[in-house]
């Protein structure tokens, strides 16, 4: 039985169609809907093209890199294979979904977010009597544009060096590139949480041992965490982002009870006294804990998905092929994220 995907004409121009990824363009030419009820219904358009050219990218029996370049049309698939492997690396251990309340996709480098900064009177739960005005929530555009950053890595390898390498092994290198790019995006997010997005909306800083945080400077205690947690009303501190302070958290007596110990030793998942999700990143400054309500604190603006220099990859000019991703972050509600400085 012949399938439509076997006759799709592939060319490098499919990468340059404005507003569409290679996979989206491929799906237009070969819609997945027409494969429902067939053995191919679990494959997307790109995966069907891999099947067409009999290219195996996973497992011990995966093909070598040169298999992509057996024909001109199969070579067109190579940049998408690279992009997918990089995206997989970005998604592995990705903590950004636990930090961002919303994601916005744009085309371009300029973006102006919105903000709502209620005063104390706006937060009060007031009764609305008949004929009286209803309390207002003002939403305004931010004064300054959000800065987007291009993050990436240069793939430096001669075709001769990798042509006989198995794709399964080569994918490991590409996933590492993706993981590195994602760490840079996480660092950008942490910088915005701490210092704001250029609109004078950095996080409030509380120091252990200074009112209203109890304890002694330089020492993290359960009481200090409770005091920090109490500063979030009307928000909920449901996420804690830490760096080197992770050891201090794990050494708290409240972290060493039977339930917390069994959970950590059995699943590797960390439990906090406040029930918040505990995340670790080396981008968090030393002696600092960032608390946030992930439902209201941060917006992620994605300027592009993973971009690869497809011309170079298709023409086997891998020596200086850039792999990049563009994104930025904006504060939504300033008071939904705060900083605890252990001090000392």
XYZ file of C-alpha atoms in Angstrom:
344
model
C 0.000 0.000 0.000
C 1.393 3.370 -1.059
C 1.142 6.295 1.349
C 1.128 10.034 0.513
C 4.259 10.745 2.602
C 6.335 8.730 0.131
C 5.868 11.339 -2.592
C 6.284 14.571 -0.602
C 8.848 16.838 -2.277
C 11.410 18.070 0.252
C 13.558 21.173 -0.170
C 15.418 23.585 2.122
C 12.883 26.341 1.466
C 10.565 24.531 3.895
C 12.711 25.954 6.707
C 12.277 29.565 5.661
C 8.489 29.835 5.471
C 7.510 32.789 7.662
C 5.601 31.934 10.830
C 5.902 28.168 10.372
C 8.358 25.568 11.548
C 9.656 22.840 9.263
C 7.297 20.325 10.890
C 4.276 22.594 10.385
C 5.130 23.031 6.707
C 5.581 19.279 6.402
C 2.223 18.673 8.100
C 0.529 20.907 5.514
C 1.976 18.757 2.750
C 1.250 15.494 4.558
C -1.513 15.932 7.215
C -1.439 13.414 10.060
C -5.239 13.188 10.061
C -5.184 11.041 6.928
C -3.278 8.293 8.766
C -5.852 7.656 11.478
C -6.633 3.963 11.689
C -3.398 3.004 9.928
C -0.146 1.601 11.388
C 1.369 5.108 10.951
C -1.121 7.070 13.050
C 1.350 7.392 15.956
C 3.933 9.181 13.756
C 4.052 12.870 12.887
C 5.005 14.165 9.440
C 8.737 14.300 10.208
C 8.804 10.799 11.654
C 7.048 9.506 8.543
C 9.828 11.022 6.435
C 12.405 9.217 8.545
C 10.512 6.014 7.796
C 10.404 6.904 4.114
C 14.206 7.073 3.946
C 14.654 4.250 6.465
C 16.628 6.418 8.912
C 16.778 5.087 12.464
C 17.801 7.736 15.000
C 17.436 5.773 18.257
C 18.754 2.582 19.779
C 21.827 0.413 19.422
C 20.960 -0.249 15.768
C 20.592 3.440 14.881
C 22.057 4.566 11.579
C 25.168 6.673 11.133
C 25.017 10.405 10.448
C 25.872 9.912 6.768
C 22.533 8.102 6.236
C 20.837 11.522 6.206
C 23.014 12.547 3.266
C 22.364 9.533 1.049
C 20.079 11.727 -1.106
C 19.441 15.451 -1.429
C 15.898 15.147 -0.071
C 16.904 13.096 2.975
C 19.602 15.701 3.751
C 16.803 18.260 4.132
C 15.656 16.312 7.210
C 18.967 16.684 9.050
C 18.436 20.200 10.514
C 15.057 19.151 11.947
C 16.664 16.076 13.500
C 19.271 18.358 15.130
C 16.596 20.785 16.356
C 14.500 17.991 17.859
C 17.438 16.486 19.708
C 18.350 19.923 21.096
C 14.737 20.530 22.182
C 14.734 17.179 23.944
C 17.805 18.271 25.903
C 16.088 21.551 26.793
C 13.054 19.702 28.104
C 14.988 17.241 30.260
C 15.041 18.498 33.870
C 13.484 21.759 32.686
C 12.334 23.803 35.698
C 10.894 26.756 33.745
C 7.322 25.341 33.789
C 7.537 25.471 37.613
C 8.536 29.154 37.512
C 6.285 30.678 34.858
C 2.580 31.463 35.068
C 2.133 32.094 31.334
C 4.006 31.704 28.064
C 3.685 34.149 25.186
C 5.035 33.497 21.704
C 5.951 36.466 19.543
C 7.752 37.131 16.285
C 10.450 39.726 16.767
C 12.587 41.053 19.584
C 10.298 43.734 21.074
C 7.600 42.991 23.623
C 5.718 45.153 26.100
C 4.043 43.253 28.920
C 1.167 44.312 31.162
C 1.141 44.818 34.912
C -1.263 45.239 37.770
C 0.172 46.536 41.020
C -2.589 46.785 43.633
C -2.135 49.009 46.685
C -3.059 47.784 50.158
C -6.563 49.256 49.896
C -7.173 47.298 46.684
C -6.328 44.023 48.453
C -8.974 44.459 51.156
C -12.033 42.213 50.846
C -14.702 44.881 50.926
C -18.444 44.363 50.785
C -20.120 46.048 47.817
C -23.310 47.649 48.988
C -26.195 48.514 46.681
C -25.486 51.586 44.612
C -21.800 51.774 45.600
C -18.909 51.541 43.177
C -17.190 48.199 42.599
C -13.478 48.039 43.570
C -11.194 48.362 40.556
C -8.201 46.405 39.376
C -6.094 48.534 37.058
C -4.116 46.811 34.329
C -1.562 48.920 32.473
C 1.127 48.388 29.869
C 4.642 48.338 31.228
C 6.684 51.460 30.607
C 9.732 49.667 29.244
C 10.068 46.862 26.730
C 11.004 43.387 27.903
C 14.507 42.417 26.826
C 14.755 39.146 24.935
C 18.012 37.223 24.798
C 19.401 34.962 22.104
C 21.064 32.001 23.762
C 22.857 29.279 21.884
C 25.899 27.199 21.110
C 28.083 26.775 18.056
C 28.252 23.237 16.713
C 31.883 22.760 15.739
C 32.576 19.438 14.038
C 33.741 18.454 10.596
C 31.458 16.197 8.606
C 34.333 13.775 8.182
C 34.602 13.451 11.966
C 30.971 12.551 12.573
C 29.717 10.942 9.368
C 30.250 7.418 10.696
C 29.006 8.122 14.222
C 25.761 6.474 15.284
C 22.845 8.899 15.485
C 21.936 7.629 18.945
C 25.350 8.748 20.237
C 25.337 12.016 18.281
C 21.936 12.811 19.823
C 23.542 12.740 23.282
C 25.831 15.614 22.268
C 22.913 17.556 20.830
C 20.842 17.031 23.977
C 23.740 18.402 26.016
C 23.675 21.531 23.864
C 19.957 21.842 24.568
C 20.478 21.417 28.302
C 23.097 24.169 28.265
C 20.798 26.566 26.388
C 17.996 25.836 28.828
C 20.255 26.584 31.808
C 20.951 29.999 30.302
C 17.209 30.652 29.961
C 16.734 29.636 33.606
C 19.478 32.088 34.592
C 17.616 34.826 32.675
C 14.403 33.960 34.535
C 16.157 34.100 37.904
C 17.696 37.468 37.048
C 14.226 38.886 36.277
C 12.773 37.420 39.482
C 15.547 39.093 41.469
C 16.058 42.378 39.653
C 12.890 42.865 37.598
C 12.424 43.218 33.866
C 13.542 46.837 33.576
C 10.332 48.321 34.974
C 11.472 48.923 38.577
C 9.838 45.704 39.766
C 12.610 43.753 41.442
C 11.727 41.381 44.267
C 11.552 42.575 47.868
C 14.491 41.279 49.920
C 14.146 39.983 53.479
C 17.183 39.156 55.611
C 17.373 36.519 58.309
C 17.768 38.242 61.676
C 16.209 41.502 60.483
C 12.559 42.325 61.168
C 10.216 40.693 60.169
C 12.427 37.581 59.734
C 13.486 35.946 62.995
C 16.704 34.060 63.694
C 20.395 34.879 63.541
C 22.039 36.236 60.410
C 23.914 33.516 58.567
C 21.757 30.688 59.930
C 18.669 29.312 58.224
C 15.951 28.088 60.588
C 12.434 26.761 60.300
C 11.185 29.878 62.064
C 12.848 32.119 59.462
C 11.185 30.149 56.684
C 7.785 30.502 58.359
C 8.302 34.249 58.718
C 9.303 34.439 55.054
C 6.251 32.399 54.040
C 3.976 34.787 55.961
C 5.111 37.741 53.819
C 3.338 36.405 50.727
C -0.304 37.041 51.641
C -2.480 37.274 49.532
C -0.202 35.114 47.362
C 0.983 31.600 48.208
C 4.642 30.696 48.433
C 4.337 27.465 46.433
C 7.858 27.403 44.960
C 11.303 27.764 46.523
C 14.288 28.295 44.232
C 17.685 27.744 45.836
C 21.356 27.319 45.012
C 23.984 26.544 47.603
C 21.353 27.040 50.338
C 19.942 23.626 49.422
C 22.258 21.993 51.971
C 21.010 24.333 54.704
C 17.422 23.423 53.868
C 18.067 19.690 53.897
C 19.778 19.913 57.285
C 16.774 21.474 58.994
C 15.336 19.142 61.669
C 11.908 19.452 60.017
C 13.428 17.942 56.858
C 14.736 14.947 58.776
C 11.498 13.485 60.107
C 10.483 10.008 59.001
C 8.061 11.050 56.244
C 10.414 13.566 54.642
C 13.328 11.137 54.850
C 11.450 8.249 53.260
C 10.152 10.471 50.456
C 13.621 11.821 49.645
C 15.396 8.461 49.894
C 12.691 6.533 48.039
C 11.826 8.930 45.210
C 14.511 11.622 45.219
C 11.782 14.258 45.562
C 12.469 16.944 48.111
C 9.853 17.909 50.675
C 9.762 21.335 52.311
C 8.151 22.307 55.613
C 5.791 24.654 53.775
C 4.852 22.146 51.082
C 6.403 24.302 48.342
C 8.065 22.807 45.287
C 11.815 22.902 45.884
C 13.955 23.665 42.830
C 17.710 23.963 42.534
C 19.766 26.111 40.185
C 23.369 27.225 40.280
C 22.200 30.618 38.940
C 20.674 31.514 42.330
C 23.135 33.774 44.221
C 24.955 32.272 47.197
C 23.130 32.439 50.518
C 19.850 33.303 48.815
C 16.438 31.673 48.604
C 13.835 32.886 46.103
C 10.222 32.282 47.035
C 7.418 32.788 44.553
C 3.839 32.075 43.700
C 4.418 30.459 40.310
C 0.805 31.140 39.315
C 1.318 34.920 39.337
C 5.013 35.822 39.310
C 6.542 35.407 35.876
C 5.697 35.435 32.180
C 7.913 33.723 29.634
C 8.155 35.373 26.234
C 9.422 33.050 23.521
C 10.800 34.875 20.505
C 11.719 31.709 18.652
C 11.877 27.983 19.040
C 15.202 26.221 18.473
C 16.806 27.699 15.357
C 19.557 25.985 13.412
C 21.532 27.211 10.440
C 19.804 24.794 8.107
C 21.774 25.814 4.994
C 25.058 24.835 6.614
C 23.705 21.593 8.021
C 22.128 20.500 4.748
C 25.340 21.334 2.861
C 27.403 19.431 5.486
C 29.198 22.603 6.641
C 29.036 21.754 10.325
C 32.266 23.510 11.309
C 30.468 26.700 12.451
C 26.739 25.944 12.644
C 24.867 27.999 15.255
C 22.012 26.554 17.324
C 20.012 29.264 19.107
C 16.816 29.994 21.008
C 15.358 33.427 21.817
C 13.324 34.128 24.937
C 12.811 36.637 27.732
C 10.873 37.021 30.952
C 8.558 39.618 32.431
C 7.231 40.166 35.926
C 3.444 39.899 36.203
C 2.737 40.695 39.865
C 5.789 42.123 41.615
C 4.779 40.936 45.089
C 4.356 37.326 43.922
C 8.094 36.765 44.279
C 10.367 37.661 47.195
C 13.942 36.970 48.259
C 15.227 35.600 51.556
C 18.875 36.485 52.228
C 20.435 34.215 54.835
C 23.133 36.805 55.479
C 26.084 36.325 57.769
